[in-house]
């Protein structure tokens, strides 16, 4: 028979685990405790109920701070005109025209037909008013509306002035 008797741990698994736990506790108690040293630096001031700089921040607030720090405010306004065009002018108008360029306050808008170009020219004061109200007054100061461009007969990098080879049409 191979059973153990005496003061040693019994053969049951729970008794073996209990003995190992007691040995680990005894070894931990015998080990000297390290002393805590403070790292040199300013002591943290508790902010209380309001959020502090080291607390997690909403992403929008962090982006706004980055835009202000880098002085990208004007660039984000220009991006707002192009990125939120449908929301700024409405889905009906946005379905028939698109902004092309914005240089020195002049927004070039290309309409899908000459009829829509005429309609947009009539609506230009209203569209400028919406842009001033939602983006800012100094971003878009003039609105230039153009219709669709005619097909080009020009092929290649070189061309002849005038009607060229098409002068035999009529």
PDB file of C-alpha atoms in Angstrom:
ATOM      1  CA  UNK A   1       0.000   0.000   0.000  1.00  0.00           C
ATOM      2  CA  UNK A   2       1.298   3.339  -0.977  1.00  0.00           C
ATOM      3  CA  UNK A   3      -0.852   5.675   1.174  1.00  0.00           C
ATOM      4  CA  UNK A   4       0.911   8.322   3.244  1.00  0.00           C
ATOM      5  CA  UNK A   5       0.493   8.567   6.941  1.00  0.00           C
ATOM      6  CA  UNK A   6       1.802  10.990   9.469  1.00  0.00           C
ATOM      7  CA  UNK A   7       2.252  14.780   9.315  1.00  0.00           C
ATOM      8  CA  UNK A   8       2.587  15.151   5.502  1.00  0.00           C
ATOM      9  CA  UNK A   9      -0.250  16.163   3.206  1.00  0.00           C
ATOM     10  CA  UNK A  10      -2.943  13.611   2.642  1.00  0.00           C
ATOM     11  CA  UNK A  11      -3.375  11.990  -0.724  1.00  0.00           C
ATOM     12  CA  UNK A  12      -6.552  13.865  -1.592  1.00  0.00           C
ATOM     13  CA  UNK A  13      -6.174  16.669  -4.198  1.00  0.00           C
ATOM     14  CA  UNK A  14      -7.902  19.234  -2.019  1.00  0.00           C
ATOM     15  CA  UNK A  15      -5.471  18.561   0.836  1.00  0.00           C
ATOM     16  CA  UNK A  16      -2.498  18.907  -1.511  1.00  0.00           C
ATOM     17  CA  UNK A  17      -3.832  22.242  -2.851  1.00  0.00           C
ATOM     18  CA  UNK A  18      -4.494  23.513   0.681  1.00  0.00           C
ATOM     19  CA  UNK A  19      -0.937  22.665   1.725  1.00  0.00           C
ATOM     20  CA  UNK A  20       0.513  24.427  -1.346  1.00  0.00           C
ATOM     21  CA  UNK A  21      -1.557  27.531  -0.608  1.00  0.00           C
ATOM     22  CA  UNK A  22      -0.369  27.622   3.001  1.00  0.00           C
ATOM     23  CA  UNK A  23       3.256  27.286   1.857  1.00  0.00           C
ATOM     24  CA  UNK A  24       2.844  30.151  -0.636  1.00  0.00           C
ATOM     25  CA  UNK A  25       1.263  32.385   2.022  1.00  0.00           C
ATOM     26  CA  UNK A  26       4.101  31.655   4.437  1.00  0.00           C
ATOM     27  CA  UNK A  27       6.736  32.446   1.771  1.00  0.00           C
ATOM     28  CA  UNK A  28       4.957  35.707   0.889  1.00  0.00           C
ATOM     29  CA  UNK A  29       4.749  36.788   4.528  1.00  0.00           C
ATOM     30  CA  UNK A  30       8.468  36.090   5.038  1.00  0.00           C
ATOM     31  CA  UNK A  31       9.489  38.240   2.017  1.00  0.00           C
ATOM     32  CA  UNK A  32      10.447  41.885   2.830  1.00  0.00           C
ATOM     33  CA  UNK A  33       7.978  44.498   1.539  1.00  0.00           C
ATOM     34  CA  UNK A  34       9.328  47.079  -0.944  1.00  0.00           C
ATOM     35  CA  UNK A  35       8.883  50.681   0.040  1.00  0.00           C
ATOM     36  CA  UNK A  36       7.001  52.982  -2.309  1.00  0.00           C
ATOM     37  CA  UNK A  37       8.922  55.955  -3.572  1.00  0.00           C
ATOM     38  CA  UNK A  38       7.189  58.913  -5.150  1.00  0.00           C
ATOM     39  CA  UNK A  39       8.211  59.894  -8.618  1.00  0.00           C
ATOM     40  CA  UNK A  40       9.389  63.487  -8.665  1.00  0.00           C
ATOM     41  CA  UNK A  41       7.011  65.866 -10.363  1.00  0.00           C
ATOM     42  CA  UNK A  42       3.938  67.952  -9.770  1.00  0.00           C
ATOM     43  CA  UNK A  43       1.292  66.478  -7.582  1.00  0.00           C
ATOM     44  CA  UNK A  44      -1.967  65.695  -9.340  1.00  0.00           C
ATOM     45  CA  UNK A  45      -4.741  68.109  -8.561  1.00  0.00           C
ATOM     46  CA  UNK A  46      -8.146  66.517  -8.448  1.00  0.00           C
ATOM     47  CA  UNK A  47     -10.652  68.179 -10.715  1.00  0.00           C
ATOM     48  CA  UNK A  48     -13.738  67.094  -8.861  1.00  0.00           C
ATOM     49  CA  UNK A  49     -16.975  66.694 -10.771  1.00  0.00           C
ATOM     50  CA  UNK A  50     -15.870  68.526 -13.922  1.00  0.00           C
ATOM     51  CA  UNK A  51     -13.682  66.765 -16.516  1.00  0.00           C
ATOM     52  CA  UNK A  52      -9.970  67.444 -16.390  1.00  0.00           C
ATOM     53  CA  UNK A  53      -7.325  67.434 -19.135  1.00  0.00           C
ATOM     54  CA  UNK A  54      -6.228  63.909 -18.260  1.00  0.00           C
ATOM     55  CA  UNK A  55      -9.769  62.498 -18.317  1.00  0.00           C
ATOM     56  CA  UNK A  56     -11.095  60.802 -21.447  1.00  0.00           C
ATOM     57  CA  UNK A  57     -12.424  63.464 -23.829  1.00  0.00           C
ATOM     58  CA  UNK A  58     -15.104  63.272 -26.528  1.00  0.00           C
ATOM     59  CA  UNK A  59     -13.583  62.936 -29.996  1.00  0.00           C
ATOM     60  CA  UNK A  60     -15.346  66.048 -31.302  1.00  0.00           C
ATOM     61  CA  UNK A  61     -13.804  68.210 -28.577  1.00  0.00           C
ATOM     62  CA  UNK A  62     -10.326  66.849 -29.348  1.00  0.00           C
ATOM     63  CA  UNK A  63     -10.745  67.497 -33.082  1.00  0.00           C
ATOM     64  CA  UNK A  64     -11.993  71.049 -32.421  1.00  0.00           C
ATOM     65  CA  UNK A  65      -8.962  71.682 -30.203  1.00  0.00           C
ATOM     66  CA  UNK A  66      -6.608  70.323 -32.890  1.00  0.00           C
ATOM     67  CA  UNK A  67      -8.235  72.491 -35.578  1.00  0.00           C
ATOM     68  CA  UNK A  68      -7.902  75.578 -33.388  1.00  0.00           C
ATOM     69  CA  UNK A  69      -4.293  74.796 -32.401  1.00  0.00           C
ATOM     70  CA  UNK A  70      -3.193  74.194 -36.007  1.00  0.00           C
ATOM     71  CA  UNK A  71      -5.203  77.167 -37.369  1.00  0.00           C
ATOM     72  CA  UNK A  72      -7.164  74.972 -39.791  1.00  0.00           C
ATOM     73  CA  UNK A  73     -10.452  76.795 -39.225  1.00  0.00           C
ATOM     74  CA  UNK A  74     -10.617  78.289 -42.732  1.00  0.00           C
ATOM     75  CA  UNK A  75      -9.777  74.939 -44.353  1.00  0.00           C
ATOM     76  CA  UNK A  76     -12.499  73.144 -42.422  1.00  0.00           C
ATOM     77  CA  UNK A  77     -15.050  75.751 -43.478  1.00  0.00           C
ATOM     78  CA  UNK A  78     -14.128  75.239 -47.128  1.00  0.00           C
ATOM     79  CA  UNK A  79     -14.353  71.481 -46.603  1.00  0.00           C
ATOM     80  CA  UNK A  80     -17.788  71.951 -45.047  1.00  0.00           C
ATOM     81  CA  UNK A  81     -19.061  73.604 -48.233  1.00  0.00           C
ATOM     82  CA  UNK A  82     -17.996  70.631 -50.348  1.00  0.00           C
ATOM     83  CA  UNK A  83     -18.658  67.873 -47.819  1.00  0.00           C
ATOM     84  CA  UNK A  84     -22.111  69.009 -46.694  1.00  0.00           C
ATOM     85  CA  UNK A  85     -23.308  70.482 -50.006  1.00  0.00           C
ATOM     86  CA  UNK A  86     -26.540  68.483 -49.992  1.00  0.00           C
ATOM     87  CA  UNK A  87     -27.397  69.538 -46.433  1.00  0.00           C
ATOM     88  CA  UNK A  88     -26.498  73.187 -47.088  1.00  0.00           C
ATOM     89  CA  UNK A  89     -28.522  73.754 -50.280  1.00  0.00           C
ATOM     90  CA  UNK A  90     -31.096  70.987 -49.986  1.00  0.00           C
ATOM     91  CA  UNK A  91     -31.369  67.617 -51.711  1.00  0.00           C
ATOM     92  CA  UNK A  92     -33.384  68.938 -54.701  1.00  0.00           C
ATOM     93  CA  UNK A  93     -30.776  71.498 -55.706  1.00  0.00           C
ATOM     94  CA  UNK A  94     -27.847  69.212 -54.855  1.00  0.00           C
ATOM     95  CA  UNK A  95     -29.236  66.510 -57.161  1.00  0.00           C
ATOM     96  CA  UNK A  96     -28.855  68.822 -60.166  1.00  0.00           C
ATOM     97  CA  UNK A  97     -25.612  70.706 -59.434  1.00  0.00           C
ATOM     98  CA  UNK A  98     -22.278  70.289 -57.722  1.00  0.00           C
ATOM     99  CA  UNK A  99     -19.616  72.685 -56.409  1.00  0.00           C
ATOM    100  CA  UNK A 100     -16.367  72.602 -58.390  1.00  0.00           C
ATOM    101  CA  UNK A 101     -13.936  75.130 -56.929  1.00  0.00           C
ATOM    102  CA  UNK A 102     -13.793  77.771 -54.227  1.00  0.00           C
ATOM    103  CA  UNK A 103     -11.156  80.439 -54.835  1.00  0.00           C
ATOM    104  CA  UNK A 104     -10.981  83.831 -53.131  1.00  0.00           C
ATOM    105  CA  UNK A 105     -14.581  83.584 -51.954  1.00  0.00           C
ATOM    106  CA  UNK A 106     -16.041  82.673 -55.367  1.00  0.00           C
ATOM    107  CA  UNK A 107     -17.780  79.315 -55.506  1.00  0.00           C
ATOM    108  CA  UNK A 108     -18.041  77.766 -58.964  1.00  0.00           C
ATOM    109  CA  UNK A 109     -21.121  75.568 -59.286  1.00  0.00           C
ATOM    110  CA  UNK A 110     -21.697  73.348 -62.333  1.00  0.00           C
ATOM    111  CA  UNK A 111     -25.332  72.625 -63.191  1.00  0.00           C
ATOM    112  CA  UNK A 112     -26.462  69.563 -65.143  1.00  0.00           C
ATOM    113  CA  UNK A 113     -28.455  71.585 -67.696  1.00  0.00           C
ATOM    114  CA  UNK A 114     -28.802  75.166 -68.862  1.00  0.00           C
ATOM    115  CA  UNK A 115     -32.276  75.298 -67.338  1.00  0.00           C
ATOM    116  CA  UNK A 116     -30.870  74.403 -63.916  1.00  0.00           C
ATOM    117  CA  UNK A 117     -28.049  76.909 -64.404  1.00  0.00           C
ATOM    118  CA  UNK A 118     -30.633  79.648 -64.999  1.00  0.00           C
ATOM    119  CA  UNK A 119     -32.647  78.525 -61.971  1.00  0.00           C
ATOM    120  CA  UNK A 120     -29.534  78.534 -59.768  1.00  0.00           C
ATOM    121  CA  UNK A 121     -28.614  82.033 -60.928  1.00  0.00           C
ATOM    122  CA  UNK A 122     -32.053  83.174 -59.792  1.00  0.00           C
ATOM    123  CA  UNK A 123     -31.621  81.346 -56.459  1.00  0.00           C
ATOM    124  CA  UNK A 124     -28.064  82.656 -55.926  1.00  0.00           C
ATOM    125  CA  UNK A 125     -28.980  85.194 -53.180  1.00  0.00           C
ATOM    126  CA  UNK A 126     -30.906  82.520 -51.271  1.00  0.00           C
ATOM    127  CA  UNK A 127     -28.075  79.977 -51.592  1.00  0.00           C
ATOM    128  CA  UNK A 128     -25.495  82.575 -50.493  1.00  0.00           C
ATOM    129  CA  UNK A 129     -27.669  83.411 -47.483  1.00  0.00           C
ATOM    130  CA  UNK A 130     -27.798  79.746 -46.460  1.00  0.00           C
ATOM    131  CA  UNK A 131     -24.045  79.355 -46.884  1.00  0.00           C
ATOM    132  CA  UNK A 132     -23.355  82.488 -44.813  1.00  0.00           C
ATOM    133  CA  UNK A 133     -25.666  81.306 -42.054  1.00  0.00           C
ATOM    134  CA  UNK A 134     -24.377  77.738 -41.793  1.00  0.00           C
ATOM    135  CA  UNK A 135     -20.701  77.991 -42.773  1.00  0.00           C
ATOM    136  CA  UNK A 136     -19.698  81.576 -42.122  1.00  0.00           C
ATOM    137  CA  UNK A 137     -20.010  84.915 -43.880  1.00  0.00           C
ATOM    138  CA  UNK A 138     -16.500  85.228 -45.248  1.00  0.00           C
ATOM    139  CA  UNK A 139     -16.074  81.793 -46.854  1.00  0.00           C
ATOM    140  CA  UNK A 140     -18.364  82.171 -49.884  1.00  0.00           C
ATOM    141  CA  UNK A 141     -18.950  85.738 -51.059  1.00  0.00           C
ATOM    142  CA  UNK A 142     -19.893  85.170 -54.718  1.00  0.00           C
ATOM    143  CA  UNK A 143     -21.629  82.345 -56.543  1.00  0.00           C
ATOM    144  CA  UNK A 144     -20.783  81.670 -60.193  1.00  0.00           C
ATOM    145  CA  UNK A 145     -23.060  79.173 -61.914  1.00  0.00           C
ATOM    146  CA  UNK A 146     -22.154  77.544 -65.222  1.00  0.00           C
ATOM    147  CA  UNK A 147     -24.089  75.088 -67.316  1.00  0.00           C
ATOM    148  CA  UNK A 148     -22.783  71.881 -68.798  1.00  0.00           C
ATOM    149  CA  UNK A 149     -19.909  72.170 -71.210  1.00  0.00           C
ATOM    150  CA  UNK A 150     -20.333  71.317 -74.876  1.00  0.00           C
ATOM    151  CA  UNK A 151     -18.550  68.268 -76.222  1.00  0.00           C
ATOM    152  CA  UNK A 152     -15.024  68.971 -77.327  1.00  0.00           C
ATOM    153  CA  UNK A 153     -13.899  68.171 -80.847  1.00  0.00           C
ATOM    154  CA  UNK A 154     -10.306  68.582 -79.770  1.00  0.00           C
ATOM    155  CA  UNK A 155      -8.297  65.370 -79.831  1.00  0.00           C
ATOM    156  CA  UNK A 156      -4.743  65.301 -78.575  1.00  0.00           C
ATOM    157  CA  UNK A 157      -2.424  67.986 -77.230  1.00  0.00           C
ATOM    158  CA  UNK A 158      -2.210  70.085 -80.433  1.00  0.00           C
ATOM    159  CA  UNK A 159      -5.013  71.888 -82.212  1.00  0.00           C
ATOM    160  CA  UNK A 160      -5.614  74.289 -85.090  1.00  0.00           C
ATOM    161  CA  UNK A 161      -7.241  77.652 -84.368  1.00  0.00           C
ATOM    162  CA  UNK A 162     -10.609  78.273 -85.911  1.00  0.00           C
ATOM    163  CA  UNK A 163     -12.997  75.647 -87.227  1.00  0.00           C
ATOM    164  CA  UNK A 164     -10.169  73.494 -88.527  1.00  0.00           C
ATOM    165  CA  UNK A 165     -11.032  70.285 -90.349  1.00  0.00           C
ATOM    166  CA  UNK A 166     -14.747  70.709 -89.643  1.00  0.00           C
ATOM    167  CA  UNK A 167     -15.125  73.688 -91.974  1.00  0.00           C
ATOM    168  CA  UNK A 168     -16.504  71.452 -94.732  1.00  0.00           C
ATOM    169  CA  UNK A 169     -19.681  70.655 -92.783  1.00  0.00           C
ATOM    170  CA  UNK A 170     -21.808  73.367 -94.289  1.00  0.00           C
TER     171      UNK A 170
END
